[in-house]
PDB file of N, CA and C in Angstrom:
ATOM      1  N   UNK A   1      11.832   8.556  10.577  1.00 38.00           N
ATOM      2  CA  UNK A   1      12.696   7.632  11.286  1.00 38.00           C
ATOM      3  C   UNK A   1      12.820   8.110  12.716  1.00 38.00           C
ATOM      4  N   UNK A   2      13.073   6.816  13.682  1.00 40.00           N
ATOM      5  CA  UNK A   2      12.642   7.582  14.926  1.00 40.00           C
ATOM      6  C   UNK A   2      14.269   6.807  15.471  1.00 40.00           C
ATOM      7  N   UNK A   3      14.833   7.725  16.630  1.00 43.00           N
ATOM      8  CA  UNK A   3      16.169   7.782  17.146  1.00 43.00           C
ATOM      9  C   UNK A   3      16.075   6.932  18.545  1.00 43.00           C
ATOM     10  N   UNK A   4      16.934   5.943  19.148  1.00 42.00           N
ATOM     11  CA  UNK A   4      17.244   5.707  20.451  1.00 42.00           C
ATOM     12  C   UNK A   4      18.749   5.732  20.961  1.00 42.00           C
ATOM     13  N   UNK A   5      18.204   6.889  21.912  1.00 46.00           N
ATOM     14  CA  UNK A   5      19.853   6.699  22.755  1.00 46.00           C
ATOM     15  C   UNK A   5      20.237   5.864  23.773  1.00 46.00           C
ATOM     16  N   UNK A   6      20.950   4.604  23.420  1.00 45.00           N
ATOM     17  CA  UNK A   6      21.644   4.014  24.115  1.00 45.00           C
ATOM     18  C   UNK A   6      21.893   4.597  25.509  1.00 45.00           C
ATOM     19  N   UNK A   7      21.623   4.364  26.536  1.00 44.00           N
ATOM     20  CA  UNK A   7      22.344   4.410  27.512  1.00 44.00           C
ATOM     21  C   UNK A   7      23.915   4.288  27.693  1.00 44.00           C
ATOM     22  N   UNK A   8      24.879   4.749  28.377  1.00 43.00           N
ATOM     23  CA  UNK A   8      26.208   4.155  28.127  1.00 43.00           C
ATOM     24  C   UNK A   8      26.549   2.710  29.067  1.00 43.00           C
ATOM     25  N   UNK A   9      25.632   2.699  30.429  1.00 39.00           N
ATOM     26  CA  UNK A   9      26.165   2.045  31.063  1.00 39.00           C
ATOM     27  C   UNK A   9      24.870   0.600  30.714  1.00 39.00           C
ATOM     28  N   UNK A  10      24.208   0.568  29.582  1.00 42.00           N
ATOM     29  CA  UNK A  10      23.005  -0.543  29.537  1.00 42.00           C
ATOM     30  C   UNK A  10      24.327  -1.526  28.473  1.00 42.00           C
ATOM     31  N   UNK A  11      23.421  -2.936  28.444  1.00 42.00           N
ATOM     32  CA  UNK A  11      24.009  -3.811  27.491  1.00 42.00           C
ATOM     33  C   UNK A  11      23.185  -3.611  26.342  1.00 42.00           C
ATOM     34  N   UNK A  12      23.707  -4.275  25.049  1.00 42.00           N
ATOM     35  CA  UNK A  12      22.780  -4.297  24.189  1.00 42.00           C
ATOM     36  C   UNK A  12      22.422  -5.993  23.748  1.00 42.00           C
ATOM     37  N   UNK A  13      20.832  -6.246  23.883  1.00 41.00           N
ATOM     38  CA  UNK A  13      20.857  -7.844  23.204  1.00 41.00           C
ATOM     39  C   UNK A  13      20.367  -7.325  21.532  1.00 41.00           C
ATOM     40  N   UNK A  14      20.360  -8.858  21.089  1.00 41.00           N
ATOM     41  CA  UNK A  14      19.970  -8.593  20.055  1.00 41.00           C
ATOM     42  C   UNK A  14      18.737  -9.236  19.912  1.00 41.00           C
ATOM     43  N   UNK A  15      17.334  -8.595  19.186  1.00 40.00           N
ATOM     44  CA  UNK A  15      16.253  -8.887  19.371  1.00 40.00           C
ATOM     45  C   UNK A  15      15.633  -9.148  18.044  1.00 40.00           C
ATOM     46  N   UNK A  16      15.288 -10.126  17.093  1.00 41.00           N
ATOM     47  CA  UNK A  16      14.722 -10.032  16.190  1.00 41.00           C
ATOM     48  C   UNK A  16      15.499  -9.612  15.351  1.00 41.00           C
ATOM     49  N   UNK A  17      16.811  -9.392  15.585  1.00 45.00           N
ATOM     50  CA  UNK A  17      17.774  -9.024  14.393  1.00 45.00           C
ATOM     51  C   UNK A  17      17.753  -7.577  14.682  1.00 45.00           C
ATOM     52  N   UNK A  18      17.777  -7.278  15.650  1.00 52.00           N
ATOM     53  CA  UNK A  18      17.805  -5.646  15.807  1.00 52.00           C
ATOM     54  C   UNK A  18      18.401  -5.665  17.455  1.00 52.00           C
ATOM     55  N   UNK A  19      19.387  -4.621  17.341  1.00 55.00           N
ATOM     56  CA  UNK A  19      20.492  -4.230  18.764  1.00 55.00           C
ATOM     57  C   UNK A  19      19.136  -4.104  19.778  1.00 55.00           C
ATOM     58  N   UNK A  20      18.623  -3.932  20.968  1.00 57.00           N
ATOM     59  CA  UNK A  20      17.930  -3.190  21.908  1.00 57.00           C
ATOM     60  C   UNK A  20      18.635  -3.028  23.228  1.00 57.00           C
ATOM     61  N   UNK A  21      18.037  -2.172  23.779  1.00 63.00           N
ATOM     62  CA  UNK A  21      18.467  -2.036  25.502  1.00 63.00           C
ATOM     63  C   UNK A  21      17.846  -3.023  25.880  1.00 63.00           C
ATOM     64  N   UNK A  22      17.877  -3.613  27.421  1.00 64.00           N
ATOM     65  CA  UNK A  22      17.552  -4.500  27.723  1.00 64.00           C
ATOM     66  C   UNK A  22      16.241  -4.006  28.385  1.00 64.00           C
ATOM     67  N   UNK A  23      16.594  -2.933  28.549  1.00 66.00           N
ATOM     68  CA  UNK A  23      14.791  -2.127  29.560  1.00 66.00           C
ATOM     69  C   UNK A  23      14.007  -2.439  28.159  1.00 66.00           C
ATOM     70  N   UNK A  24      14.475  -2.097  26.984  1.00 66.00           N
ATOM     71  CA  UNK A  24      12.821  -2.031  25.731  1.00 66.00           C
ATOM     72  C   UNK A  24      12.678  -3.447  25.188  1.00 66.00           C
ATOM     73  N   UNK A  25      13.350  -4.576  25.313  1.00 67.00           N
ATOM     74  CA  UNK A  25      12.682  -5.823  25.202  1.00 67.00           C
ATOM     75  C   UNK A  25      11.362  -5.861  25.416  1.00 67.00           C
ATOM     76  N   UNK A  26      11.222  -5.357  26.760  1.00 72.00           N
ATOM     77  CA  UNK A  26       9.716  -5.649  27.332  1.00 72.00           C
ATOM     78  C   UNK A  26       8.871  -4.452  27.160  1.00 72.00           C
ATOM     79  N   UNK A  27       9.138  -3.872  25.889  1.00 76.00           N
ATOM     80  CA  UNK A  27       8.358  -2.688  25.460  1.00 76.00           C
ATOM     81  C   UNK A  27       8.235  -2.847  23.613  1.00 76.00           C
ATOM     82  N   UNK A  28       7.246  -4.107  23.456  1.00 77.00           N
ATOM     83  CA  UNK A  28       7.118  -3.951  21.950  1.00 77.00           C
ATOM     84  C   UNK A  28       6.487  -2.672  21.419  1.00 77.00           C
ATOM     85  N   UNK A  29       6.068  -1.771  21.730  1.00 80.00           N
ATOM     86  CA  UNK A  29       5.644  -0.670  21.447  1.00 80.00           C
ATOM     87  C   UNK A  29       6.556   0.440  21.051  1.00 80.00           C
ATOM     88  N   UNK A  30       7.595  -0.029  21.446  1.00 76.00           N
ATOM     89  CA  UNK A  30       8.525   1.179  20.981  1.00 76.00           C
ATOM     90  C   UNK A  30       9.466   0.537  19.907  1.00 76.00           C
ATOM     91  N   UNK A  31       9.477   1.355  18.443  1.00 78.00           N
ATOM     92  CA  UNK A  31      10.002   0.965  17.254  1.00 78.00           C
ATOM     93  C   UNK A  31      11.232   2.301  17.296  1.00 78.00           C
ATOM     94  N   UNK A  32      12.333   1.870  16.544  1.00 78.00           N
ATOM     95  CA  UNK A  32      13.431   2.884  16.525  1.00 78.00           C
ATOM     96  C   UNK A  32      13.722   2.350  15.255  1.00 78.00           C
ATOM     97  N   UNK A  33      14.737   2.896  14.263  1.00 82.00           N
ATOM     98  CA  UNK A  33      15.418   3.084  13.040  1.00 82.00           C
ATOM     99  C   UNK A  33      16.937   2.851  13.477  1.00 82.00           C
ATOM    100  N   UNK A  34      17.168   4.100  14.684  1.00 83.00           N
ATOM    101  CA  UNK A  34      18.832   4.013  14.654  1.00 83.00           C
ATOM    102  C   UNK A  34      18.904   4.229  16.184  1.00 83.00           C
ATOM    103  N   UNK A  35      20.605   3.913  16.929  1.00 83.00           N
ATOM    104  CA  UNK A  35      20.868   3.918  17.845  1.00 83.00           C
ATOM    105  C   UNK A  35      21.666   4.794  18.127  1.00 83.00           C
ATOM    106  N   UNK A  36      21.258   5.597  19.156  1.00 89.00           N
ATOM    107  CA  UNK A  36      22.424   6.919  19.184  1.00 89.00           C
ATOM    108  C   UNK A  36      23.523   6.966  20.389  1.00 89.00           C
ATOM    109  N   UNK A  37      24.714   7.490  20.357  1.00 91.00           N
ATOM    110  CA  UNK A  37      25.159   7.485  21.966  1.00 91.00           C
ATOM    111  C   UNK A  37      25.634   8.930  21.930  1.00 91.00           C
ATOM    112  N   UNK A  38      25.123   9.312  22.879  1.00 94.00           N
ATOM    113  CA  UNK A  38      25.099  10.947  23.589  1.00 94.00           C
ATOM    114  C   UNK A  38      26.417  10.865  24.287  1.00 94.00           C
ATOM    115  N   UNK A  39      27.510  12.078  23.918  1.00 94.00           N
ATOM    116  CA  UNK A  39      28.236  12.250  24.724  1.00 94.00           C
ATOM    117  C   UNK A  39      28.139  13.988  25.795  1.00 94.00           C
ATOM    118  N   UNK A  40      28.263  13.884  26.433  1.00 95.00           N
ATOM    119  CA  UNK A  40      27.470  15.180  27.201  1.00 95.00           C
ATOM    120  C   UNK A  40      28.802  16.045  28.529  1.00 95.00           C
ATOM    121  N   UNK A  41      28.389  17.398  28.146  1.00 94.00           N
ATOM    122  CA  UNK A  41      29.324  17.795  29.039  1.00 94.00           C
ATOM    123  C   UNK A  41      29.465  19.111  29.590  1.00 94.00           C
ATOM    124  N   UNK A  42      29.252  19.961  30.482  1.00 95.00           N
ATOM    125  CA  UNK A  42      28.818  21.139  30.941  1.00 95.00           C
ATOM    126  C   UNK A  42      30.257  21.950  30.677  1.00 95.00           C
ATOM    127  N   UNK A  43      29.924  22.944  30.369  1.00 95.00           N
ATOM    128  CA  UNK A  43      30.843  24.160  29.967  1.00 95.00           C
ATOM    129  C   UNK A  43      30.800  25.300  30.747  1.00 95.00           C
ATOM    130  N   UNK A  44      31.712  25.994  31.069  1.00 96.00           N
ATOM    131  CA  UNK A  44      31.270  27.197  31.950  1.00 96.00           C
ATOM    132  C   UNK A  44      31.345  28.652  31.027  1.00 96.00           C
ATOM    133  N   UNK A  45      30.844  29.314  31.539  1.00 94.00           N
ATOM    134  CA  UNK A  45      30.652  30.930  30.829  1.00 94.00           C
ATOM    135  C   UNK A  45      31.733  32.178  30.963  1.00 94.00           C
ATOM    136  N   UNK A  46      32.446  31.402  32.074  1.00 96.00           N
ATOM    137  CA  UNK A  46      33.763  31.798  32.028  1.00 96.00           C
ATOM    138  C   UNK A  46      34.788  32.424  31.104  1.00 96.00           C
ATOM    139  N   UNK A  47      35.490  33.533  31.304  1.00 97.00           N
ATOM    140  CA  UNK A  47      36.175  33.727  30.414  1.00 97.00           C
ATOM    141  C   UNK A  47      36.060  33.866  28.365  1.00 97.00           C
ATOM    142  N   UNK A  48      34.623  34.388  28.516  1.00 95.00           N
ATOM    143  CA  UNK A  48      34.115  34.509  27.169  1.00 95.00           C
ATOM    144  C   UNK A  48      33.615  33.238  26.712  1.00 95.00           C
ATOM    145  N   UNK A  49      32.784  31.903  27.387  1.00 95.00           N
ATOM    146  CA  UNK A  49      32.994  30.758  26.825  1.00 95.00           C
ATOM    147  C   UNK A  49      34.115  30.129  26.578  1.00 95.00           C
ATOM    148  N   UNK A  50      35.269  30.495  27.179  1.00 97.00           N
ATOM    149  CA  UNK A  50      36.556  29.661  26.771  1.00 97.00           C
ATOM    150  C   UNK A  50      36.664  27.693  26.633  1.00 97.00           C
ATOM    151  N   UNK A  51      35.644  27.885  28.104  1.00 96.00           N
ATOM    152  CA  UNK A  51      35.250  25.628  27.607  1.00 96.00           C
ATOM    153  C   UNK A  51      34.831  25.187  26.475  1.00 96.00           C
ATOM    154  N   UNK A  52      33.375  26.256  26.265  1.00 96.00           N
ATOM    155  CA  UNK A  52      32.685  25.729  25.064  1.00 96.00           C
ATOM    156  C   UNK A  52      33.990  25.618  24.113  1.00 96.00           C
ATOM    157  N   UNK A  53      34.277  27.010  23.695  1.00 97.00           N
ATOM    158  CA  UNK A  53      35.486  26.892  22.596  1.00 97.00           C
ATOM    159  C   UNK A  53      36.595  26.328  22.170  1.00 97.00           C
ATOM    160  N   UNK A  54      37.075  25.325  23.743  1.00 96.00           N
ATOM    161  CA  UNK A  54      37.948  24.522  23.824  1.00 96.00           C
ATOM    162  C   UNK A  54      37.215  23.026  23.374  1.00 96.00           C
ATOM    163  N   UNK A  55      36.025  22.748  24.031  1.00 96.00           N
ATOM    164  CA  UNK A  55      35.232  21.639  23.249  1.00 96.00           C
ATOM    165  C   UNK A  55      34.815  21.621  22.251  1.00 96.00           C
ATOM    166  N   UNK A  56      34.457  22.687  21.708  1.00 97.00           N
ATOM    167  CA  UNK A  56      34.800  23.045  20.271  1.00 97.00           C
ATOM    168  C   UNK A  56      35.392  22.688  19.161  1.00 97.00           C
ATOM    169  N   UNK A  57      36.265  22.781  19.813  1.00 97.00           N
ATOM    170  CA  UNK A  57      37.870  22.781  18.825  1.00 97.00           C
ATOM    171  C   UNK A  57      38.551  20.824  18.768  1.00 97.00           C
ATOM    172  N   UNK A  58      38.117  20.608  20.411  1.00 96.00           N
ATOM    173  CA  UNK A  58      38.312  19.172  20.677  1.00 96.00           C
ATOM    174  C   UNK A  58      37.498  18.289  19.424  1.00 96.00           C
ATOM    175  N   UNK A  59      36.158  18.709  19.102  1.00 97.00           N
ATOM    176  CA  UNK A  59      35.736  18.353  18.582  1.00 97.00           C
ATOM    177  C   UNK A  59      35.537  18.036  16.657  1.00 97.00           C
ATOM    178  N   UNK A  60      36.127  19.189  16.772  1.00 97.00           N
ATOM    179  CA  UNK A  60      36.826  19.429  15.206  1.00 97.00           C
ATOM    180  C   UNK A  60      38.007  18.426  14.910  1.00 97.00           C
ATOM    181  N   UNK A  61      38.820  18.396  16.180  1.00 97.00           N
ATOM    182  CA  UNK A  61      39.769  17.571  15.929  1.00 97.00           C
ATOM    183  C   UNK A  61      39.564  16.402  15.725  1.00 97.00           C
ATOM    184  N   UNK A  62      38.455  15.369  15.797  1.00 96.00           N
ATOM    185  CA  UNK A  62      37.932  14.054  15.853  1.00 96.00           C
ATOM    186  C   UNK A  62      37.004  14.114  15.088  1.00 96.00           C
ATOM    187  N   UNK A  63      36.426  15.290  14.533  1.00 97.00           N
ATOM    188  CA  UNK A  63      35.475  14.898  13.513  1.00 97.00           C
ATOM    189  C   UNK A  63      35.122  14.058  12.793  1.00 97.00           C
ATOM    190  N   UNK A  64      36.608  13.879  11.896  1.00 97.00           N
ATOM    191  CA  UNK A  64      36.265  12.920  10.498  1.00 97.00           C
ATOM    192  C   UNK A  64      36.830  11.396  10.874  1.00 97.00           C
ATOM    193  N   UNK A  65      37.553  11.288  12.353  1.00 96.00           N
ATOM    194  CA  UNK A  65      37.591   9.795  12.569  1.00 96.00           C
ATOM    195  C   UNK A  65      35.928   9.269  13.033  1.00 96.00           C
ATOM    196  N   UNK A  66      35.712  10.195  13.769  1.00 95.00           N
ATOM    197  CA  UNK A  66      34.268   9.738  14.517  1.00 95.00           C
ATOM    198  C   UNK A  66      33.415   9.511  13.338  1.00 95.00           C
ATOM    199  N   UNK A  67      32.846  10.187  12.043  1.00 96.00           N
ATOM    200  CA  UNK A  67      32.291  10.390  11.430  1.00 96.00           C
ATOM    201  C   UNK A  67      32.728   8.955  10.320  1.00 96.00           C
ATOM    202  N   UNK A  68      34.220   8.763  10.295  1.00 96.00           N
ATOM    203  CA  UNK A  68      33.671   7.812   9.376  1.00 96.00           C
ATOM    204  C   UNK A  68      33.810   6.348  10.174  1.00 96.00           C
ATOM    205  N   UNK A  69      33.648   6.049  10.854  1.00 94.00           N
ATOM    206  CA  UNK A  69      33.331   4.765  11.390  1.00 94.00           C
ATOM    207  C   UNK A  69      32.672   3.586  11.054  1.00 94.00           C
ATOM    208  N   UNK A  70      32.778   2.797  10.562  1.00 93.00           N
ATOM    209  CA  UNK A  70      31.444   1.789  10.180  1.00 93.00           C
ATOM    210  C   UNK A  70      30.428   1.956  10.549  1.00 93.00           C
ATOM    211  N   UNK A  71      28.940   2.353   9.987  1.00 92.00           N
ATOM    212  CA  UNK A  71      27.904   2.617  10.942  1.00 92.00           C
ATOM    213  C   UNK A  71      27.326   3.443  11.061  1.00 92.00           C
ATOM    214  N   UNK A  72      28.371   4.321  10.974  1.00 95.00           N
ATOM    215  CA  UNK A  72      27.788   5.989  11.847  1.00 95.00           C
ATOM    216  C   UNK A  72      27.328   6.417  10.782  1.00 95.00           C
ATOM    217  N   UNK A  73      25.497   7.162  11.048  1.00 95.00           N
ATOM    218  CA  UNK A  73      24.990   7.688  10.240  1.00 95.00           C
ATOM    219  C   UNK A  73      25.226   9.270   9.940  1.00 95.00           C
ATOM    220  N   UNK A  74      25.458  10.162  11.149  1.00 96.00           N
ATOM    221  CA  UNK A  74      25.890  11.306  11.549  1.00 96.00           C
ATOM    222  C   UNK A  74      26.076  11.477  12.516  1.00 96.00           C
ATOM    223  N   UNK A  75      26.690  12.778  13.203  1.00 97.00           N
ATOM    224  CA  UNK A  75      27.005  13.135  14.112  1.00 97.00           C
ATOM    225  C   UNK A  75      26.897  14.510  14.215  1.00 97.00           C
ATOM    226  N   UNK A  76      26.161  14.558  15.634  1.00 96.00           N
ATOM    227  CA  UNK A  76      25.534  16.333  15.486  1.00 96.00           C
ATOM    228  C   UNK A  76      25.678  17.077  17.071  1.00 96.00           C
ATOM    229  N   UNK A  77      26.039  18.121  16.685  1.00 97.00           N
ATOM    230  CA  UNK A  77      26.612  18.954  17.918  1.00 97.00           C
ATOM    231  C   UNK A  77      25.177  19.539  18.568  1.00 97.00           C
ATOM    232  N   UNK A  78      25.517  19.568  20.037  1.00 96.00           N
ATOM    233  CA  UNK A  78      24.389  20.568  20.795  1.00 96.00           C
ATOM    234  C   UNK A  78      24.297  20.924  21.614  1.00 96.00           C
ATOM    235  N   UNK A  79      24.549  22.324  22.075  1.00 96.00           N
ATOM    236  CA  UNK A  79      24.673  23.165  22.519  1.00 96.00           C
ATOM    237  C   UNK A  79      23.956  23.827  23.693  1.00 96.00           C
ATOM    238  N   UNK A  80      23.317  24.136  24.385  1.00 94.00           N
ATOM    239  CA  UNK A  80      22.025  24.739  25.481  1.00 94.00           C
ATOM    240  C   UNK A  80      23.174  25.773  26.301  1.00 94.00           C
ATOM    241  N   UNK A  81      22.645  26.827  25.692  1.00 92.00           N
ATOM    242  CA  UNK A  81      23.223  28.201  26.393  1.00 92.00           C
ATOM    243  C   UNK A  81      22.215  28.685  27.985  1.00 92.00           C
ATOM    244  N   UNK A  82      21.396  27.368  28.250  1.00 93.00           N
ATOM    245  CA  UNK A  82      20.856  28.105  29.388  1.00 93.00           C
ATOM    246  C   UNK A  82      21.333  27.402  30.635  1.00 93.00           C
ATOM    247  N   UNK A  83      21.732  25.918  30.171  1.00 94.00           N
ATOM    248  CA  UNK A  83      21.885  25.082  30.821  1.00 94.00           C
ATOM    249  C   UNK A  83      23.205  24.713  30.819  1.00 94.00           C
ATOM    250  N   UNK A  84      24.385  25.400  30.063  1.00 95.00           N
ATOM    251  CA  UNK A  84      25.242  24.676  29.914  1.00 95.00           C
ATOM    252  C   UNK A  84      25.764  23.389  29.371  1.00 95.00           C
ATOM    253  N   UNK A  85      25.000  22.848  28.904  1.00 95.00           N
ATOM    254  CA  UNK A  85      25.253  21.561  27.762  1.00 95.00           C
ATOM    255  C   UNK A  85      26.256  21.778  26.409  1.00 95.00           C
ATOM    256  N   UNK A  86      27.004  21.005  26.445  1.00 96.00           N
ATOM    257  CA  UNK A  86      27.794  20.202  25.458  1.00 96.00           C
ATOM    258  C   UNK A  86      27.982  19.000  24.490  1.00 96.00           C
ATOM    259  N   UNK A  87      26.415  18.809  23.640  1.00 96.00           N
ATOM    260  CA  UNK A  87      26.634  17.347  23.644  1.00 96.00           C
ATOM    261  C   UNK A  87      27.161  16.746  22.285  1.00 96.00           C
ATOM    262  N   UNK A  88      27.555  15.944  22.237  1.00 97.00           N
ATOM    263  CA  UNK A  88      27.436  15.019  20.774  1.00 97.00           C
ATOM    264  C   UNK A  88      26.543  14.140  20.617  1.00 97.00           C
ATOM    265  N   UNK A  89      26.035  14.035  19.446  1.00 96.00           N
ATOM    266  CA  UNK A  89      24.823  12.469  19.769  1.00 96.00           C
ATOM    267  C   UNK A  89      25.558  11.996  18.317  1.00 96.00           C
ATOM    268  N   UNK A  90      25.675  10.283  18.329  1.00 96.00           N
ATOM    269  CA  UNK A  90      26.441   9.630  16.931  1.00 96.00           C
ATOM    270  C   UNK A  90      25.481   9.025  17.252  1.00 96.00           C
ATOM    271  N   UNK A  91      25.018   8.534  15.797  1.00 94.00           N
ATOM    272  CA  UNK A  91      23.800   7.849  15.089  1.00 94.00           C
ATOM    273  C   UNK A  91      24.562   6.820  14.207  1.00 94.00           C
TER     274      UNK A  91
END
């Protein structure tokens, strides 16, 4: 199964009975399964990771509303210790 992340700021039409961005209309070549939306957010190294651990924790706290939503297939944390990334992606 193959993943697309939504843009946040694109619309979605509906194409053939399936959500799309409006950029992949004009890209029959690209097939997807599910639609994802990335939430993203830089952390600093500060203070032992104290952001990460605070987004962390933010995130625990919303878990099981986010998770059970109509729809949502999962939801998965990710991390980049080189770059500073924070993300969520919901499927």
């Amino acid at each position: 199964s193959s993943l697309f992340c939504a843009p946040c700021c694109s619309g979605a039409d509906e194409l053939a009975g399936r959500f799309v961005s409006p950029g992949l209309a004009s890209m029959p070549f690209v097939n997807f399964d599910h639609i994802a939306r990335e939430w993203r957010c830089k952390f600093s190294a500060d203070s032992d990771n104290a952001s990460l651990m605070a987004a962390q924790a933010k995130l625990e706290d919303i878990l099981a509303d986010v998770s059970s939503i109509e729809g949502v297939v999962s939801v998965q944390r990710v991390v980049c210790g080189g770059c500073l990334d924070f993300k969520v992606v919901t499927k």
